[in-house]
XYZ file of C-alpha atoms in Angstrom:
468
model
C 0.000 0.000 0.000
C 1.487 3.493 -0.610
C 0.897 6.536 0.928
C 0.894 8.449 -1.538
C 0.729 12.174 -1.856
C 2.028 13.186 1.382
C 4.023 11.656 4.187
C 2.561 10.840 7.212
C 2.817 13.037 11.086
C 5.093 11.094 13.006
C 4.398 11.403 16.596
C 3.468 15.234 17.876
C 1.554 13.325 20.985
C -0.807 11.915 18.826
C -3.903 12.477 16.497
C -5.886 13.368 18.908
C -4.103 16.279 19.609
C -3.153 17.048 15.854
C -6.975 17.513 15.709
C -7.712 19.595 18.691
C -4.913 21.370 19.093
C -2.290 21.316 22.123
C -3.336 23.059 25.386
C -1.892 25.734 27.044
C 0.013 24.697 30.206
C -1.369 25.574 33.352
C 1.199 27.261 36.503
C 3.689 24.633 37.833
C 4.101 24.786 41.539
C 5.747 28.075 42.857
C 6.901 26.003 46.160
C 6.178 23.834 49.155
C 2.569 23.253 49.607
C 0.230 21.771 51.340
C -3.845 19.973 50.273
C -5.399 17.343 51.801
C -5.273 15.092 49.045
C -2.702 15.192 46.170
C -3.036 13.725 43.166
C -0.112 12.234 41.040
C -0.816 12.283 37.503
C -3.058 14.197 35.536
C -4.788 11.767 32.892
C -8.356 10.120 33.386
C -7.341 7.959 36.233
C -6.235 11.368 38.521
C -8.710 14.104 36.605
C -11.768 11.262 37.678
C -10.334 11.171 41.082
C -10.475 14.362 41.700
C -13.800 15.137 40.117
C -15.357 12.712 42.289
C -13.596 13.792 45.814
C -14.213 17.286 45.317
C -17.772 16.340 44.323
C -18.341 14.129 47.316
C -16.134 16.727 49.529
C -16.271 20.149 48.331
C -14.105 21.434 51.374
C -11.319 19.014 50.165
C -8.163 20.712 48.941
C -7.025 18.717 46.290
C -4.024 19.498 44.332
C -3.470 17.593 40.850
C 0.618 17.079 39.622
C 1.600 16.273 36.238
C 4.669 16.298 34.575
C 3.931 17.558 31.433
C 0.155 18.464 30.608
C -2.884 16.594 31.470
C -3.844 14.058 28.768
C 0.055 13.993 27.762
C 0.121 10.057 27.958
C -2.134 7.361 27.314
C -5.208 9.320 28.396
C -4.089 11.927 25.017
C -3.299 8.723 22.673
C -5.374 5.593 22.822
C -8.008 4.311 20.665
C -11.044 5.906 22.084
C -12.728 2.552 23.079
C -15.082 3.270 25.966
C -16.177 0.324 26.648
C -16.386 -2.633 29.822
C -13.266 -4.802 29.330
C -11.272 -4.858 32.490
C -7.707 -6.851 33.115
C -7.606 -9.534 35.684
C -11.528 -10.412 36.084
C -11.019 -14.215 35.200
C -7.777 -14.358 37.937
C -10.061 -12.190 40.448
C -12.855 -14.969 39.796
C -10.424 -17.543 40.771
C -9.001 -15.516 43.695
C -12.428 -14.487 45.193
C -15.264 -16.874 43.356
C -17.362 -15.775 40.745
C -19.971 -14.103 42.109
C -17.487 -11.255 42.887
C -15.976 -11.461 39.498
C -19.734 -10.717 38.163
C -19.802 -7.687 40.488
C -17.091 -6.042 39.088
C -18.314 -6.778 35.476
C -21.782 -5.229 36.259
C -19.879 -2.204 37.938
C -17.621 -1.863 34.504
C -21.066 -2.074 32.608
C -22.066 0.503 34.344
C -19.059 2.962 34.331
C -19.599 3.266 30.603
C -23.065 5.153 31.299
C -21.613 6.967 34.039
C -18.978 8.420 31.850
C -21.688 9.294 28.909
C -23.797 10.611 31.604
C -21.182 12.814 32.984
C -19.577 14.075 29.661
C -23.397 15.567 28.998
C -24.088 16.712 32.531
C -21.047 18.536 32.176
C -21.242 19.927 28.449
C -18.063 18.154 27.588
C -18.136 17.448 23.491
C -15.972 14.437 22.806
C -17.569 13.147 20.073
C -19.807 10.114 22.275
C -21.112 7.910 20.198
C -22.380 4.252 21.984
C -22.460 1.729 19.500
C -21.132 -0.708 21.267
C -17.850 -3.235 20.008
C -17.938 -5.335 17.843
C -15.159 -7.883 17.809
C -14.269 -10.303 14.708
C -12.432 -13.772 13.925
C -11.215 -14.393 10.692
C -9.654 -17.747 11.028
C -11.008 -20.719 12.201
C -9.378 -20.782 15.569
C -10.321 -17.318 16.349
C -13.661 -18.178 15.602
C -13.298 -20.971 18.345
C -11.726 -18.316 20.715
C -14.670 -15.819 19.673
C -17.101 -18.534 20.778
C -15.832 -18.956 24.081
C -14.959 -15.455 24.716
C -18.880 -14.838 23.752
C -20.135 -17.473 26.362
C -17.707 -16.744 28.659
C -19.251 -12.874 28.303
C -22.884 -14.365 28.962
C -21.420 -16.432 32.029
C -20.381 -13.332 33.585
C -23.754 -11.667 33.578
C -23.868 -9.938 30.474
C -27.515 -11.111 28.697
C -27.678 -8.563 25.906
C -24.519 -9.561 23.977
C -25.027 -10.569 20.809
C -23.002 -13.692 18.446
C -23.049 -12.522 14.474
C -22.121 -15.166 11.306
C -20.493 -14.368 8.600
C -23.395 -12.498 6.958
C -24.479 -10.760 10.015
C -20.888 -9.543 10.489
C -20.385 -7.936 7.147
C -23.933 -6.166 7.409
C -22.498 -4.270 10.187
C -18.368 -3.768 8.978
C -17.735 -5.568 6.178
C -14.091 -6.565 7.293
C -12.255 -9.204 4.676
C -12.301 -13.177 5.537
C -14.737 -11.899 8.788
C -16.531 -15.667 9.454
C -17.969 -14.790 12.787
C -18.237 -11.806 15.340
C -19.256 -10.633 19.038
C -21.447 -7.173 19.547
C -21.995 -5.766 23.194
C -23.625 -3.015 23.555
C -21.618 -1.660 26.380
C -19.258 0.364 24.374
C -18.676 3.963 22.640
C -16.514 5.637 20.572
C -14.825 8.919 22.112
C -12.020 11.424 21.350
C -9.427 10.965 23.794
C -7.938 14.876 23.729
C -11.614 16.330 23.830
C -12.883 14.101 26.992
C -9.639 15.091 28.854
C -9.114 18.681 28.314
C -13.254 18.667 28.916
C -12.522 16.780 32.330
C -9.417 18.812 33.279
C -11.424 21.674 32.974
C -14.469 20.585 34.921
C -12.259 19.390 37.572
C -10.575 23.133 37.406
C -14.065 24.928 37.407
C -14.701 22.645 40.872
C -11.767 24.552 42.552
C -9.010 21.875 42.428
C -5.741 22.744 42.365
C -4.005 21.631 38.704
C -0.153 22.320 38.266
C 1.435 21.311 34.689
C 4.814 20.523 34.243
C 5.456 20.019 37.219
C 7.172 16.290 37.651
C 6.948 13.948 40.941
C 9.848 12.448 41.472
C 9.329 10.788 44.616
C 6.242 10.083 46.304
C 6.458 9.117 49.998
C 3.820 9.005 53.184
C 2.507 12.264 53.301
C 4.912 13.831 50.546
C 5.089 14.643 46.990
C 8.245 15.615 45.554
C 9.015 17.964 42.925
C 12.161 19.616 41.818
C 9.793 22.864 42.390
C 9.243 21.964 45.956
C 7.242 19.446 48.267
C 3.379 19.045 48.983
C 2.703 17.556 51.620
C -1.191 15.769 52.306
C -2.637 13.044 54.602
C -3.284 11.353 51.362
C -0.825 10.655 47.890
C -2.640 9.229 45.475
C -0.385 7.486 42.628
C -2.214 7.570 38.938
C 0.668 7.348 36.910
C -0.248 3.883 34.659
C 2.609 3.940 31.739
C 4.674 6.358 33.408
C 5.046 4.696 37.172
C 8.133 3.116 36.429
C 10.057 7.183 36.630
C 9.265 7.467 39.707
C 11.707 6.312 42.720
C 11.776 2.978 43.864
C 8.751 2.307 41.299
C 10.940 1.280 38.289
C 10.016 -3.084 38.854
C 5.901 -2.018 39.319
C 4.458 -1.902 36.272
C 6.048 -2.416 32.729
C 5.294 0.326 30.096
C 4.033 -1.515 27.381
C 3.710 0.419 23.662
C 0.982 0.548 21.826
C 1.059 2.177 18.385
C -1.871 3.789 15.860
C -2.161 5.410 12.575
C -4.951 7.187 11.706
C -6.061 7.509 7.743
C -6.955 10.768 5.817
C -10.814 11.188 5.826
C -12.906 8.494 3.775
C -15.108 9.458 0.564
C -19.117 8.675 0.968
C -17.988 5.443 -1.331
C -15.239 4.591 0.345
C -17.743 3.973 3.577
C -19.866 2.403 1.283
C -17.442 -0.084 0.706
C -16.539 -0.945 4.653
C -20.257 -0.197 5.907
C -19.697 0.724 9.677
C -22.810 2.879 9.424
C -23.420 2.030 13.499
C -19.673 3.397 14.342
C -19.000 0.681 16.623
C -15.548 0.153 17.850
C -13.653 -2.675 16.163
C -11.443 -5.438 17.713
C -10.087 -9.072 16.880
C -9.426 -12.173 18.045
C -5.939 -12.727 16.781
C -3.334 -13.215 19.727
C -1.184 -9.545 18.701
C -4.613 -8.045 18.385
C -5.933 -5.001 16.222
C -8.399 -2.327 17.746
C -9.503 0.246 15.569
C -12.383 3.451 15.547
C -14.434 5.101 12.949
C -13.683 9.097 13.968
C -16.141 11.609 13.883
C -14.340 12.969 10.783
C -14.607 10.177 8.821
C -11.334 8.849 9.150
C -10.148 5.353 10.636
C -7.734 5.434 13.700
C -6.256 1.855 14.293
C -4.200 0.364 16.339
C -1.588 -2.579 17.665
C 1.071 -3.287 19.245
C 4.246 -2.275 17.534
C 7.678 -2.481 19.398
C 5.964 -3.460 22.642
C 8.229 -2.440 24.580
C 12.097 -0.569 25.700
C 14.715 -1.576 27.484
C 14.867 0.018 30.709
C 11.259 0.314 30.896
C 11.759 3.929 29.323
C 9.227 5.496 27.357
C 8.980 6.924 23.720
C 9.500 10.989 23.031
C 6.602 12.542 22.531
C 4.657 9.443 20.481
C 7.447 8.854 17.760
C 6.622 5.838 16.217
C 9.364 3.167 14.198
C 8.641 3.507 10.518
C 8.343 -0.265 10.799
C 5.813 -0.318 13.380
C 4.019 2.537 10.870
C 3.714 -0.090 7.737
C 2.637 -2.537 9.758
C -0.176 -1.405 10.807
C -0.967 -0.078 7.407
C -0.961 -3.484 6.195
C -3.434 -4.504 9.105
C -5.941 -1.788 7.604
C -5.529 -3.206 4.261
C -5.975 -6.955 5.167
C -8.991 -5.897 7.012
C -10.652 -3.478 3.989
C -8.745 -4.254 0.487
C -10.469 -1.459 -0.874
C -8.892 0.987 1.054
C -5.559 -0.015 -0.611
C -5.015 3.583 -1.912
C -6.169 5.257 1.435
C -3.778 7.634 2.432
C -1.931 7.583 5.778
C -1.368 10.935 7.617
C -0.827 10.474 11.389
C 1.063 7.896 13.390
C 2.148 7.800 17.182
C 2.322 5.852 19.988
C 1.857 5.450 24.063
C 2.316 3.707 27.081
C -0.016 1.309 29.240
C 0.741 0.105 32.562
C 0.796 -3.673 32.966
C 1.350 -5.411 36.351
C 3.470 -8.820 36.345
C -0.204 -10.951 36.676
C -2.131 -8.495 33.948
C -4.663 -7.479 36.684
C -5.666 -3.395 36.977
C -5.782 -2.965 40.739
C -7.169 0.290 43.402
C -5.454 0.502 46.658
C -5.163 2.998 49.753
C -3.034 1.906 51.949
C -4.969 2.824 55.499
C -1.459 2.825 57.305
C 0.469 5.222 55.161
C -2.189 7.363 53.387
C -0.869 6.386 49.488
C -3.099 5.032 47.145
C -2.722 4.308 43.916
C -4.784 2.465 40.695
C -4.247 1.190 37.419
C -2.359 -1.164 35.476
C -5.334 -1.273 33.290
C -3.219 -3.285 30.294
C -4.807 -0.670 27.662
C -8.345 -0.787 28.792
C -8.002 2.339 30.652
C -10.666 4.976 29.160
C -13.397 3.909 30.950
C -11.825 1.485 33.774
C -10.311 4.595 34.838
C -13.697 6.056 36.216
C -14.395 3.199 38.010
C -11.097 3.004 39.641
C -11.236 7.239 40.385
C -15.091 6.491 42.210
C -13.123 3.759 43.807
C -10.145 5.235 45.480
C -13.165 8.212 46.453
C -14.932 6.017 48.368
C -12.105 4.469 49.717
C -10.653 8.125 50.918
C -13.590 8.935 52.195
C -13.914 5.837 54.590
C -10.531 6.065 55.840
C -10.912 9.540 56.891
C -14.099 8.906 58.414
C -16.590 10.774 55.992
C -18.200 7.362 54.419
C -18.383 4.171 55.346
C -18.232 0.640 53.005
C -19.870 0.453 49.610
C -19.768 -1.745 47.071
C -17.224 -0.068 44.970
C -14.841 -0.618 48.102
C -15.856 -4.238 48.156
C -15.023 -5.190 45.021
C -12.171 -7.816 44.237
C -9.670 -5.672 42.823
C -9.453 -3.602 45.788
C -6.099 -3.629 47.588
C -4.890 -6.860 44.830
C -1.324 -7.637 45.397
C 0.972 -8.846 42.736
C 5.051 -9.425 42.385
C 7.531 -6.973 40.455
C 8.722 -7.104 37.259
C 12.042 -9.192 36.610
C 14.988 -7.095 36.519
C 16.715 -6.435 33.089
C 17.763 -7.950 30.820
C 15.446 -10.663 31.783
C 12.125 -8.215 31.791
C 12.951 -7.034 27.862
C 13.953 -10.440 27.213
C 10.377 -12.101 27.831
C 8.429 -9.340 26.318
C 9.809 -9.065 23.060
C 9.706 -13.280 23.167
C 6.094 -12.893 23.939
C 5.441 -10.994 21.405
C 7.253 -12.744 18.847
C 5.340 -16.067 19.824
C 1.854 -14.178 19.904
C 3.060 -13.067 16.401
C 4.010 -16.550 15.170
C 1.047 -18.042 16.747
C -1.488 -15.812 14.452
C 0.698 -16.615 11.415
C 0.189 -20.166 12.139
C -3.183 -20.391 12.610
C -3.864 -18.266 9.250
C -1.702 -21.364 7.649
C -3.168 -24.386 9.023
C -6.414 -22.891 8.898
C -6.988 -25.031 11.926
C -9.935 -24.561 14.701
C -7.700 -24.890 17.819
C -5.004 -22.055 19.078
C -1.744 -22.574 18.532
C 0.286 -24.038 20.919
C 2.515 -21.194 20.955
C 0.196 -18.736 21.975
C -0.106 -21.257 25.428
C 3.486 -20.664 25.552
C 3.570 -16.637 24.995
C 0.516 -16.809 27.606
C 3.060 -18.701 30.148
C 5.682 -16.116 29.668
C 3.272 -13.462 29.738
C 1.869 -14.570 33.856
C -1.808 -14.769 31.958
C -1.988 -18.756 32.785
């Protein structure tokens, strides 16, 4: 596929922000300081936090740090998939039985109303539209995965999900060599830049605190440190995801994994015509090295997959620069999925970081002893887990310090979840890029053998990977 008649935006953030523009940065801190909560981080996972507290607690001074701007990582790049996927709720099912596994589903069913709800209450345009996800195999053993992902869906509570054949798939996306899909309706299309800059200025308009470049490099009971100076609060609340591993003593917590996208110029009328998608539902796979993709407001598709998953060090990219590699593969993705779009040109790519624990599980603690919190690892289902985790560590503030008691957010299974560190390098690049490279093989295989079981090597990518 060429790109021809321009070359494509390499990095600038992303997209997201190519569309809406950059913000202007707000004050950094001028000193030492003091709150009663502070908030490390300013992406959905700190902006929801503090939107709830100071909603539940208006006499709460809250104070919001970020290093750069608020949205600048994965809360400013991902896909825009709103939707109720959550990492870990098959290992919390075995930890704590079912029935509290199905609690936490219902509660991430939920959170994607609550966030639609919100976004209008608060007049925050970011181009909602709930058409659910639809999800497609295109081999026979993702079509056996898709089956048991589907029941497995219906086991854990969810009735209205739907199972599509071939035909019923291609009235809805006509993706090539689709031969099955899975459609739930709790899922929605957003812009990424439009729902944070909306929150971060909902959140400011409530009377919190938000300094911009401003980074934390330490974070101790009762402190937050800054080359600018020190705040100091009962609480420190950690919402870092991709970035946690900067911070002191944090490097072995959670790996920052890449993700990569491109996103295509605007279609022609007949250029939909030829990929349907009237219902703008978000788009996903089965294969192991998975594809997750958007129809944008403007008429463009923004896709996605992993592309160098991840750097030694655990560093992180600069500023979304994406390998030119990475860049044509993904093109290729778009083209395997619509032929017709062969010509379609290319005109943004970037990339981001996603926090992933050593057992894949997103997890919300406060630690009642020391006063730091923290929640994430969300494995790049953050947009809307993120809200559920920021109601979470409210109500979980607010029954330490007395001003709630127990609820059922604090009662669900992912609630102070511990889980080992990271290996140390070389061994922690080591096993990603091998588990990668197997996930990668695996899907190759199975479009060979055209075969109705997984590949074996995906069981062995899944063993390295702490996902048995």
């Amino acid at each position: 596929m060429s790109n021809s008649g321009g070359s494509v935006v390499n990095g600038g953030i992303s997209f997201w922000y190519a569309d809406d523009g950059l913000p202007a940065r707000r004050e950094p801190l001028a000193g030492d300081a003091s709150a009663d909560v502070v908030i490390v981080g300013g992406g959905y996972t700190g902006l929801w936090t503090a939107y709830y507290l100071k909603k539940a607690a208006p006499f709460l001074r809250i104070t919001v740090l970020e290093q750069k701007f608020c949205g600048y990582g994965a809360s400013g790049r991902n896909g825009g998939w709103l939707y109720n996927g959550i990492a870990g709720r098959d290992r919390y099912a075995k930890l704590h039985g079912r029935e509290a596994a199905v609690r936490l589903q219902r509660a991430m069913n939920d959170t994607v109303d609550e966030v639609v709800r919100i976004v209008g209450d608060e007049g925050i345009e970011a181009d909602v539209h709930k058409g659910g996800v639809l999800e497609v195999a295109r081999t026979p053993a993702q079509l056996a995965r898709l089956k048991s992902f589907h029941e497995g869906e219906l086991a854990f509570g969810e009735k209205d999900r739907e199972l599509y054949d071939a035909r019923e798939t291609a009235e809805r996306i006509r993706v090539a060599d689709a031969v099955g899909s899975t459609w739930t309706p709790h899922g929605a299309r957003v812009h990424p830049v439009k729902l944070v800059k909306g929150l971060a200025a909902a959140v400011e308009a409530l009377g919190v605190v938000v300094h911009e470049s401003t980074p934390v490099t330490e974070i101790r009971p009762k402190h937050a440190v800054t080359p600018y100076g020190t705040v100091r609060a009962p609480y420190i609340l950690r919402c870092t995801e991709g970035f946690t591993a900067s911070l002191k003593g944090q490097r072995r917590t959670w790996l920052p994994m890449n993700s990569s996208m491109i996103a295509t110029e605007p279609l022609t009328a007949e250029q939909w015509e030829s990929v349907g998608w009237d219902g703008r539902q978000t788009l996903g796979d089965m294969a192991h090295a998975y594809m997750y993709a958007q129809r944008t407001a403007d008429g463009r598709i923004a896709l996605g997959g992993r592309g160098v998953p991840y750097r030694f060090g655990s560093r992180t990219d600069n500023d979304g620069r994406t390998q030119e590699a990475t860049v044509e593969a993904l093109r290729e993705i778009l083209v395997d999925f619509f032929p017709a779009l062969a010509g379609v040109r290319v005109e943004h790519a970037w990339s981001g970081v996603l926090g992933v624990p050593r057992d894949w599980c997103a997890t919300v603690t406060l630690d009642r002893s020391s006063g730091l919190g923290w929640a994430g690892g969300y494995v790049g289902s953050g947009v809307a887990t993120a809200n559920l985790a920021a109601r979470t560590l409210r109500d979980l503030v607010q029954l330490d310090s007395g001003q709630g008691g127990r609820t059922e957010l604090t009662d669900l299974p992912w609630v102070g979840h511990k889980v080992r560190r990271w290996e140390p390098e070389p061994l922690r690049w080591l096993g990603v890029q091998g588990m990668y490279a197997t996930y990668r093989a695996a899907d190759r295989r199975e479009r060979v053998t055209h075969g109705a079981r997984s590949s074996r090597l995906a069981r062995v990518a899944d063993w390295v990977a702490g996902r048995h």
